[in-house]
Short mmCIF file of C-alpha atoms in Angstrom, two decimals:
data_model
loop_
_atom_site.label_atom_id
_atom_site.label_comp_id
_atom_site.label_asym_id
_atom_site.label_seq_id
_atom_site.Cartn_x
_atom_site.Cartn_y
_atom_site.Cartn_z
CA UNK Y 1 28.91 -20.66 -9.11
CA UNK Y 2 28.11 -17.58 -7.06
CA UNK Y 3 24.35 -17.20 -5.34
CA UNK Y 4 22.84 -14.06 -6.71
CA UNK Y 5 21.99 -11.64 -4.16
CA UNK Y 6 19.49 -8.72 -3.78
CA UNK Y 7 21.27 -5.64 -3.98
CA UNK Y 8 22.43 -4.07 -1.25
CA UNK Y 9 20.47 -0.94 -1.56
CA UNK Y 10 17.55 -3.15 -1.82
CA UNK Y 11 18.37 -5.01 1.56
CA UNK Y 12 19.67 -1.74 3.28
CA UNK Y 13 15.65 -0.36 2.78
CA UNK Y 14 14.06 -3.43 3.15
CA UNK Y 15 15.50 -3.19 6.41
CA UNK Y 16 14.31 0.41 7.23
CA UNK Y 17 10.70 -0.80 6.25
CA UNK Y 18 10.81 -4.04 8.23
CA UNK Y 19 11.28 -2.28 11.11
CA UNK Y 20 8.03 -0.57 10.94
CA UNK Y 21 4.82 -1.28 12.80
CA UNK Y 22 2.81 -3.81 10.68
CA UNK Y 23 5.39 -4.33 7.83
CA UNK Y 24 6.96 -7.99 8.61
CA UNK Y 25 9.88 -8.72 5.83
CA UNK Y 26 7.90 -10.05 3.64
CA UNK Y 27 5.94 -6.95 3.45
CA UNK Y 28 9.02 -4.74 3.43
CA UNK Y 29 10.25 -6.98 -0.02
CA UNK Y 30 6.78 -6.40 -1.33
CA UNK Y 31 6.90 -2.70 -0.68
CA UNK Y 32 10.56 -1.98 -1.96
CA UNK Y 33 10.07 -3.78 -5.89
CA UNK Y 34 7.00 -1.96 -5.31
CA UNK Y 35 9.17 1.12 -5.18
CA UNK Y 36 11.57 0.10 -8.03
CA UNK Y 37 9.03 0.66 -10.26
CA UNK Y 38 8.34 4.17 -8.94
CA UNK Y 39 10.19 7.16 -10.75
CA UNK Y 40 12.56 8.44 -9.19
CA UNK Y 41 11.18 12.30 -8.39
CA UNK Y 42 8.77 10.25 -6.56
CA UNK Y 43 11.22 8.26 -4.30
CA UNK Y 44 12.76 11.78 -3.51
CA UNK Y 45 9.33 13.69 -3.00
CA UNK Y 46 8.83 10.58 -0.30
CA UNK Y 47 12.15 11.33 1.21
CA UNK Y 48 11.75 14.82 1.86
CA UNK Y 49 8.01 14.26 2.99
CA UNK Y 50 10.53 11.89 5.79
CA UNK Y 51 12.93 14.34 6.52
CA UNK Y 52 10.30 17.03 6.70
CA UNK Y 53 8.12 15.06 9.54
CA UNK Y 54 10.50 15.98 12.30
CA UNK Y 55 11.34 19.37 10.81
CA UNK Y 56 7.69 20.40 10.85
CA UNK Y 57 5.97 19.24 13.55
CA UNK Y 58 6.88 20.04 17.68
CA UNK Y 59 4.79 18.61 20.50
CA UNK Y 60 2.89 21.03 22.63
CA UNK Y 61 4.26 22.00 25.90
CA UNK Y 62 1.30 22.61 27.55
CA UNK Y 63 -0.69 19.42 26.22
CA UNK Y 64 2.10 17.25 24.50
CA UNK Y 65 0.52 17.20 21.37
CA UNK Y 66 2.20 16.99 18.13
CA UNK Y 67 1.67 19.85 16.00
CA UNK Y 68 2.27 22.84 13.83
CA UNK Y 69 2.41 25.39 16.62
CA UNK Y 70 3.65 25.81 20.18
CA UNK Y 71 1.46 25.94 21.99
CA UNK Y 72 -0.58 24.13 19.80
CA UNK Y 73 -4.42 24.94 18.11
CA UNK Y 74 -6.71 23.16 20.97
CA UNK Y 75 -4.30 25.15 24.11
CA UNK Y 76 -4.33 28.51 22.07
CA UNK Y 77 -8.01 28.18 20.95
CA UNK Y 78 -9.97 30.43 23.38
CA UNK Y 79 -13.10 29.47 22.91
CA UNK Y 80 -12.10 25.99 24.43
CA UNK Y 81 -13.52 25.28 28.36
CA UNK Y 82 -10.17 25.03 30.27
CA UNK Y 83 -12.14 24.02 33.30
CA UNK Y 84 -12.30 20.15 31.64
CA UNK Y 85 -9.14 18.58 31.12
CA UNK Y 86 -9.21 15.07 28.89
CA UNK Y 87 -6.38 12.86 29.19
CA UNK Y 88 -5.39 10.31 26.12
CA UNK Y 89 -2.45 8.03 25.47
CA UNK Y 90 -1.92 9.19 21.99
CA UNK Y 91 -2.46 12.26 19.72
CA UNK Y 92 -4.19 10.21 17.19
CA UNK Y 93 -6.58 9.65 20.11
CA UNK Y 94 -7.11 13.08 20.21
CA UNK Y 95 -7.62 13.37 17.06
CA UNK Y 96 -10.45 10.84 17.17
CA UNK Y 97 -12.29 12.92 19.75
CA UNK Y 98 -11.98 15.96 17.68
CA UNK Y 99 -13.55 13.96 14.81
CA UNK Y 100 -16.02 13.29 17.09
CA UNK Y 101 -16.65 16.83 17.47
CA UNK Y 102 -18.03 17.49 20.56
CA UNK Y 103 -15.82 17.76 23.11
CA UNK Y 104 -15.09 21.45 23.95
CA UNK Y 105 -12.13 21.25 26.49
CA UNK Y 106 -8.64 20.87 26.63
CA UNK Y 107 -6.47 17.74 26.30
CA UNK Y 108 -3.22 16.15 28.02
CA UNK Y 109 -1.43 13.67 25.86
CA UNK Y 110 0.75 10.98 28.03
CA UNK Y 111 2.39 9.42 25.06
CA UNK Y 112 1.82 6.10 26.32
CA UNK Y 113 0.26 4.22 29.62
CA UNK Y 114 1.88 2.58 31.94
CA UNK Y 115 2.76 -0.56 30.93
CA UNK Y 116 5.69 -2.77 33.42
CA UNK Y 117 5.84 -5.51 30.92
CA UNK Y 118 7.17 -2.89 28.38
CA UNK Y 119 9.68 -1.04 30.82
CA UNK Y 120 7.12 1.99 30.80
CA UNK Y 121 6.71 3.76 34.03
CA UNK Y 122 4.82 6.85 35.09
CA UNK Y 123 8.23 8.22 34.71
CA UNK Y 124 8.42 7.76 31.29
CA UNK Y 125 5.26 9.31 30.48
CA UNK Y 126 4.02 12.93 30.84
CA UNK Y 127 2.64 12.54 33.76
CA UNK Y 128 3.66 14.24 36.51
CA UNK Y 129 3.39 18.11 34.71
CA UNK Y 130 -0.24 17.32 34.55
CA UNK Y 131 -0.54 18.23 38.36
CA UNK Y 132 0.90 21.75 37.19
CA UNK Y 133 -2.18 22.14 35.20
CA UNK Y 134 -4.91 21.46 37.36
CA UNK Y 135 -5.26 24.77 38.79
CA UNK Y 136 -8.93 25.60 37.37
CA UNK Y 137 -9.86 22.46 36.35
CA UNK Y 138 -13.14 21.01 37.75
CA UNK Y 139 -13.16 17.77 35.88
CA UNK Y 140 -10.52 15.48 34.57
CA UNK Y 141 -11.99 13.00 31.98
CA UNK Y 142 -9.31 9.76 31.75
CA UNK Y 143 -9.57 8.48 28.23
CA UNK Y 144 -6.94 5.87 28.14
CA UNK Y 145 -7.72 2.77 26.44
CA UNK Y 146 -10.21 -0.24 28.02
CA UNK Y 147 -6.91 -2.84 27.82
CA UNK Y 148 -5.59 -3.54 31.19
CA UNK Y 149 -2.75 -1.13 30.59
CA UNK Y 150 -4.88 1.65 30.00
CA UNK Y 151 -7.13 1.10 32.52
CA UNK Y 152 -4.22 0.72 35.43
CA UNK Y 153 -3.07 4.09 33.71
CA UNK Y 154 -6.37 5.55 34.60
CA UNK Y 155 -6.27 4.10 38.19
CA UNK Y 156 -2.89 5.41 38.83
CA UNK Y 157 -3.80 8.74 37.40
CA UNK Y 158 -7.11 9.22 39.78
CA UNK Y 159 -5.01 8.11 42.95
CA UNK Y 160 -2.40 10.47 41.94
CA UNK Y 161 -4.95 13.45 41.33
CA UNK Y 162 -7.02 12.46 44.44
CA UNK Y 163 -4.10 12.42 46.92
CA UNK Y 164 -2.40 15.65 45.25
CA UNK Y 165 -2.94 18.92 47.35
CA UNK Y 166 -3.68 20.36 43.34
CA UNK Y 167 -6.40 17.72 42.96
CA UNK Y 168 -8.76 18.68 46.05
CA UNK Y 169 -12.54 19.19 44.67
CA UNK Y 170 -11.39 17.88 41.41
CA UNK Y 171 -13.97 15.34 39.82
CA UNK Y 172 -12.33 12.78 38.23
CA UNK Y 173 -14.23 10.53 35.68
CA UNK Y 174 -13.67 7.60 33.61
CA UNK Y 175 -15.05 7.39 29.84
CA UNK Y 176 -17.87 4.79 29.64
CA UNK Y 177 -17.14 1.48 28.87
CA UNK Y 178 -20.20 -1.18 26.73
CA UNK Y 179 -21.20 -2.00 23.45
CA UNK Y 180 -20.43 -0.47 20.65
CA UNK Y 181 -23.33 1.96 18.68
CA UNK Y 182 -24.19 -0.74 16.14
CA UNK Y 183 -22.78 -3.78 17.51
CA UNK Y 184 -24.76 -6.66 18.49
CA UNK Y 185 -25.03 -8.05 21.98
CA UNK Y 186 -25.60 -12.00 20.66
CA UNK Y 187 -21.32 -11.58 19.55
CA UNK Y 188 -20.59 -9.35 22.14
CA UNK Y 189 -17.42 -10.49 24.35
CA UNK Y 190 -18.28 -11.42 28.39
CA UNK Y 191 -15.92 -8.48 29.70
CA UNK Y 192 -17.50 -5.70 27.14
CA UNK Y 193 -20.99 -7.02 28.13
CA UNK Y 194 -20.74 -6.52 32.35
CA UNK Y 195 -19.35 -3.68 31.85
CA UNK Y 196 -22.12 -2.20 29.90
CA UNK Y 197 -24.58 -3.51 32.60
CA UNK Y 198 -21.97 -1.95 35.36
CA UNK Y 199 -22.18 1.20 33.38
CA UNK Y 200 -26.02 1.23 32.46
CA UNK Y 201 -28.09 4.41 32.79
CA UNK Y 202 -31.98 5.62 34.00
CA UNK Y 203 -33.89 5.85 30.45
CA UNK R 1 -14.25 26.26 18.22
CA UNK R 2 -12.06 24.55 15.70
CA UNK R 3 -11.37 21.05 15.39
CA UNK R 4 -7.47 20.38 15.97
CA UNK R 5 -6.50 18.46 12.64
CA UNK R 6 -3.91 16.53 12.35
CA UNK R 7 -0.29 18.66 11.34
CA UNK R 8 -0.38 18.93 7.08
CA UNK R 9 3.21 17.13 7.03
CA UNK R 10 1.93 13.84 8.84
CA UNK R 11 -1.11 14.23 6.71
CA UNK R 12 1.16 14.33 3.46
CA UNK R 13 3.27 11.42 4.61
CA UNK R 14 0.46 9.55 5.36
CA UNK R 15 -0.43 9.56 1.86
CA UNK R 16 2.96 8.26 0.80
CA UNK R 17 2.74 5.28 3.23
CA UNK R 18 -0.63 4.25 2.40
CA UNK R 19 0.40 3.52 -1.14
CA UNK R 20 2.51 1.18 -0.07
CA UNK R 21 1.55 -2.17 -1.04
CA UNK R 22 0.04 -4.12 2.14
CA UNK R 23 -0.42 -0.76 4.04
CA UNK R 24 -4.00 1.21 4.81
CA UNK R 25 -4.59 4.50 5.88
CA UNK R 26 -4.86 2.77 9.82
CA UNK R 27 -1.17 1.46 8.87
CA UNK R 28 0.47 4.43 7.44
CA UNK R 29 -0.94 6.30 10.46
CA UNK R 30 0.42 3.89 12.78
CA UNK R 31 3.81 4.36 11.17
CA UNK R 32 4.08 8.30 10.93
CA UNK R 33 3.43 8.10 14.54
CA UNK R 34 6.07 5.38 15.17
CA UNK R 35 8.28 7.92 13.09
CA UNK R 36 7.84 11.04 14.93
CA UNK R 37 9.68 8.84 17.97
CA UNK R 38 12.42 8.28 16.06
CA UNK R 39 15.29 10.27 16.33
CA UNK R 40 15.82 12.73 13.08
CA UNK R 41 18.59 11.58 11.98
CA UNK R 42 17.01 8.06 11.80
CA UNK R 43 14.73 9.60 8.94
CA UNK R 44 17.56 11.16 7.42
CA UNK R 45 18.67 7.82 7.16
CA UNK R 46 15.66 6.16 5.81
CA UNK R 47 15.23 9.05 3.35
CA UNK R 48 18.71 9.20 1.84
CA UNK R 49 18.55 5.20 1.24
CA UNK R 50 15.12 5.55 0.00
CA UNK R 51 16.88 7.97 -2.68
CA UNK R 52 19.68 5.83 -3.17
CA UNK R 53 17.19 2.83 -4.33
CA UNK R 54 16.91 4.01 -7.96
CA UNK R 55 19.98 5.44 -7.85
CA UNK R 56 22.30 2.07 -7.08
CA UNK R 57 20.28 -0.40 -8.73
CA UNK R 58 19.65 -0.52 -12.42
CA UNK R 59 18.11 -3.17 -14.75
CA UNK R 60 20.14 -6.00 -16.18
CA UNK R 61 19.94 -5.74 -20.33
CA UNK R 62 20.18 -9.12 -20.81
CA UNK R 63 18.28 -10.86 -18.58
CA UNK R 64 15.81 -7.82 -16.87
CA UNK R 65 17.05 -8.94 -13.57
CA UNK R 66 17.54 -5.87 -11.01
CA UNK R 67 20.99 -5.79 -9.97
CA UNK R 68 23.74 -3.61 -8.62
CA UNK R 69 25.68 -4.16 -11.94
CA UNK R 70 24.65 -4.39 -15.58
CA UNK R 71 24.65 -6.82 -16.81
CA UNK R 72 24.16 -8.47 -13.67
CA UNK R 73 25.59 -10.98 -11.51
CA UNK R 74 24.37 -14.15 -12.93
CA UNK R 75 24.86 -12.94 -16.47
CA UNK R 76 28.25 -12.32 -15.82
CA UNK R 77 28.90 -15.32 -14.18
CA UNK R 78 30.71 -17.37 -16.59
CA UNK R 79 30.18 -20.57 -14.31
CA UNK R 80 26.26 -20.89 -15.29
CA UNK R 81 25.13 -23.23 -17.68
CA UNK R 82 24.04 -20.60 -20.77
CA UNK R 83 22.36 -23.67 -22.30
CA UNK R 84 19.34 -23.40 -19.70
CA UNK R 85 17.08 -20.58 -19.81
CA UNK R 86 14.31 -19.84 -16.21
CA UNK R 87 11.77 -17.61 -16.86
CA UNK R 88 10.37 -15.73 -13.79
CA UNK R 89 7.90 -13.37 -13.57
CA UNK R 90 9.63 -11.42 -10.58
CA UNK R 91 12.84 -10.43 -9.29
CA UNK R 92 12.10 -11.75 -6.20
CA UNK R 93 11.15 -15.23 -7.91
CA UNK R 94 15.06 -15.49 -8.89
CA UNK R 95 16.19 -14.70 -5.35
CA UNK R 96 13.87 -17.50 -4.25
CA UNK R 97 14.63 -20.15 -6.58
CA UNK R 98 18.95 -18.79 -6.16
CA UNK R 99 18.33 -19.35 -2.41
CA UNK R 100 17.25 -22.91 -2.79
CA UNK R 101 20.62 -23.28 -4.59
CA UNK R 102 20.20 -26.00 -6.87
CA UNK R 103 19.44 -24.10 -10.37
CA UNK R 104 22.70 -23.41 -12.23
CA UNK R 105 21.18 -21.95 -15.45
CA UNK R 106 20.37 -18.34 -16.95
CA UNK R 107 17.20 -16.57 -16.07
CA UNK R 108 14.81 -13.95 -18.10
CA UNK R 109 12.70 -12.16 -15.70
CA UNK R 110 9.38 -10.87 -17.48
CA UNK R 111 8.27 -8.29 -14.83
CA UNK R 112 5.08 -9.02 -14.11
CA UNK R 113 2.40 -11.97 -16.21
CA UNK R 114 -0.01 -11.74 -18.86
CA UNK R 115 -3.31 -10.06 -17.21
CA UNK R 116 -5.59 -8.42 -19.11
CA UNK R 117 -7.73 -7.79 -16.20
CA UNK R 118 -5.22 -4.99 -15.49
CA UNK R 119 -4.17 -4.23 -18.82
CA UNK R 120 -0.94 -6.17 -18.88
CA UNK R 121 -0.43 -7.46 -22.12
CA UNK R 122 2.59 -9.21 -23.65
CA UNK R 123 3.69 -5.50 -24.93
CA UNK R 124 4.07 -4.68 -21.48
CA UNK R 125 6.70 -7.64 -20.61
CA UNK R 126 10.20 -8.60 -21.63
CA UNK R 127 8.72 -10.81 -23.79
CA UNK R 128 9.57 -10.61 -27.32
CA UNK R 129 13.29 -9.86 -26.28
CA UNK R 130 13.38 -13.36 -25.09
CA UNK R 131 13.68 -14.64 -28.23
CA UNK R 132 16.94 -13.04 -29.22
CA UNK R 133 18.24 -14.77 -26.21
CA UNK R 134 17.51 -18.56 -27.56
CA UNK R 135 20.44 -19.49 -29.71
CA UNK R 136 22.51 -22.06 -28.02
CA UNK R 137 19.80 -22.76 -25.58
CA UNK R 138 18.63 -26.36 -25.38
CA UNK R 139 15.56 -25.97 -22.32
CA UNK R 140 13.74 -23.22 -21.30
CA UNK R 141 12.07 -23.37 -17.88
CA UNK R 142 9.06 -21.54 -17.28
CA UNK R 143 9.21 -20.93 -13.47
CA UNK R 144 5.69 -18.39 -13.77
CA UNK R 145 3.52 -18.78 -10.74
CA UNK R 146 0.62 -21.00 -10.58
CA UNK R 147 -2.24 -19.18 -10.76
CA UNK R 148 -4.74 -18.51 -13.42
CA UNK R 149 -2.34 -15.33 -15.25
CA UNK R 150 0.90 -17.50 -14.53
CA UNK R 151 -0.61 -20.39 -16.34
CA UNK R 152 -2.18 -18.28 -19.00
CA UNK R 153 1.69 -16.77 -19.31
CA UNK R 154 3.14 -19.82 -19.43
CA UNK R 155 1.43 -21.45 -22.32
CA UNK R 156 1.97 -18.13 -24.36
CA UNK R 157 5.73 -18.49 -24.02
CA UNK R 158 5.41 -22.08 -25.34
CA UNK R 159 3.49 -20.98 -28.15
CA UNK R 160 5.72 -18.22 -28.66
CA UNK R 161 8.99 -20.21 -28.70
CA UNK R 162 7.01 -23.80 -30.86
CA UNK R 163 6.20 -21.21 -33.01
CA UNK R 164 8.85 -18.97 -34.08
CA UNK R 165 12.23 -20.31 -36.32
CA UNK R 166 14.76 -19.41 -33.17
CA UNK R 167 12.67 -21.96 -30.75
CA UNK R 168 13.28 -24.44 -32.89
CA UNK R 169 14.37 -27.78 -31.14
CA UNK R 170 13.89 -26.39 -27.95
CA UNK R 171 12.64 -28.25 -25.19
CA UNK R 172 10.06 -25.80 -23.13
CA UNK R 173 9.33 -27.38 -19.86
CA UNK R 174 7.22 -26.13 -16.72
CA UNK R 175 8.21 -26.55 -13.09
CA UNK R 176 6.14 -29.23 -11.56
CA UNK R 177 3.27 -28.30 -9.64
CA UNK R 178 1.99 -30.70 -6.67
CA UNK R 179 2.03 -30.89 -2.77
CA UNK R 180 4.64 -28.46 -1.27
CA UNK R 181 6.86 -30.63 0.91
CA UNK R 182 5.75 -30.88 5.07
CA UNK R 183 2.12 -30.48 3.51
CA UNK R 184 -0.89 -32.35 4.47
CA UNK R 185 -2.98 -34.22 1.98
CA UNK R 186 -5.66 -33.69 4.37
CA UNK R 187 -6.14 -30.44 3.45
CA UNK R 188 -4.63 -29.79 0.49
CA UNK R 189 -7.32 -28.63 -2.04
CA UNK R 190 -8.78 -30.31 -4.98
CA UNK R 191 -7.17 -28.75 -8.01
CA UNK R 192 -3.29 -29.28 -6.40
CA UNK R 193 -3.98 -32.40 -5.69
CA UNK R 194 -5.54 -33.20 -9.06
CA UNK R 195 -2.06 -31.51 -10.34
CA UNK R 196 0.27 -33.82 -8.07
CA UNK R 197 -1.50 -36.89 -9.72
CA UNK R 198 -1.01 -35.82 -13.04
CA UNK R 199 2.60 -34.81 -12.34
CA UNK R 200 3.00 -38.12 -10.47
CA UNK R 201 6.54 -40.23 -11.27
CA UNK R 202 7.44 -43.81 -11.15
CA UNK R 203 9.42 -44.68 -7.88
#
């Protein structure tokens, strides 16, 4: 008696999916019968959606963003203040600023932080162009993420900026770090908590 | 100043991904992005065997099972006891209960339970098929899962098969429901252990 077997299709995408962020195989099983019961112009209006990802976006040369257009909208946008500079690990981080919608400068993505355990260097990050564009900026905002890799990301990058012959006069600031609007300081972790009394302000 | 949006074909791809079973719009983010580091002939990859998935796999006739071949594997198998008959609600219910290696029968797979809090009805299964399949069949195990709409499924198939001329003689039998094995009686919860005592057996 022979074991029956998933198809091989089926195991061939299962493994595409598994090796996503967040989709264990369990998930990926889940999400491929999910699939079988799709039509099939829909399986191909997913695939070219895929193909087209690469196709359709490029990453900024001046920022490193990934967009439509090179350069892309925030670096062609005149109305932006080019004398701020905000740096973020990701462009979804951008993004969330922009949501925010009030920041009015200009942006460097780094694609990453530095992060040893991960074999990720300042070399492998875009990092070192930066100093290129500091000519005319008067403050650099660091908004990598409060983990410890972001945060010895943002150390790295103030050193770099303060002993860079570009960097002279340059302030270089930090995002602030405390509660969250709407949180509630009896839950609050120990870290979050100094740091918003490290970081409090004159009322 | 305009806010910089996110590019339209991350946006659109995003929407794919968050249908996926398991996967929010933070998720399907979190994978576009994972994406656009991937080389492009990665997604050609992913995108021509997300194609292929309808395209290679097709549904068994006799037994509903989805299989490379039709009929399928275990249908063809002329090694497997025809006189036993499991009835799973899932595809991926066979491949579990063909892994464990012991069950040397047929299967009907029903594709999906009786659930009426999503519309499913009997209509909507390979139900009433089923019945053609019962000559020479002395048991039929109902291997449905063991919550509330398996349950509900399960009995219907027994009245189904007591009921009708073809059933006739037929032993209908339910897999037994208890303590998985390595559990902890501890903290097993009241209604499985109420079922392990009335599916208790003389040692």
């Amino acid at each position: 008696m022979q074991i029956m077997k998933l198809p091989r299709v089926i195991g061939r995408l299962c493994e595409k999916f598994e090796r996503l962020p967040g989709v264990g195989p369990k998930g990926a099983q889940r999400i491929v019968f999910y699939l079988l019961h799709n039509p099939e112009s829909e399986l191909q209006d997913f695939a070219e959606k895929l193909i087209a990802l690469k196709r359709e976006t490029c990453t900024c040369e001046v920022c490193h963003n990934i967009a439509e257009s090179n350069p892309c909208g925030v670096c062609e946008d005149m109305s932006r203040e080019r004398n701020v500079l905000c740096i973020v690990e990701q462009p979804l981080d951008l993004v969330a600023i922009e949501r925010a919608g009030k920041y009015a400068g200009v942006y460097h993505v780094l694609h990453g932080c530095i992060d040893p355990l991960n074999h990720i260097g300042p070399e492998q990050l875009y990092l070192f162009d930066l100093m290129r564009r500091l000519e005319g900026v008067e403050e650099v905002i660091i908004a990598t993420n409060p983990t410890m890799e972001g945060e010895a990301t943002a150390l790295f990058i103030k050193e770099m900026i303060k002993k860079s012959k570009e960097g002279e006069g340059i302030k270089v600031t930090r995002i602030g770090h405390g509660l969250p609007v709407g949180a509630n300081i009896e839950y609050a972790d120990g870290v979050t908590l100094n740091r918003s009394f490290e970081g409090r302000s004159e009322l």
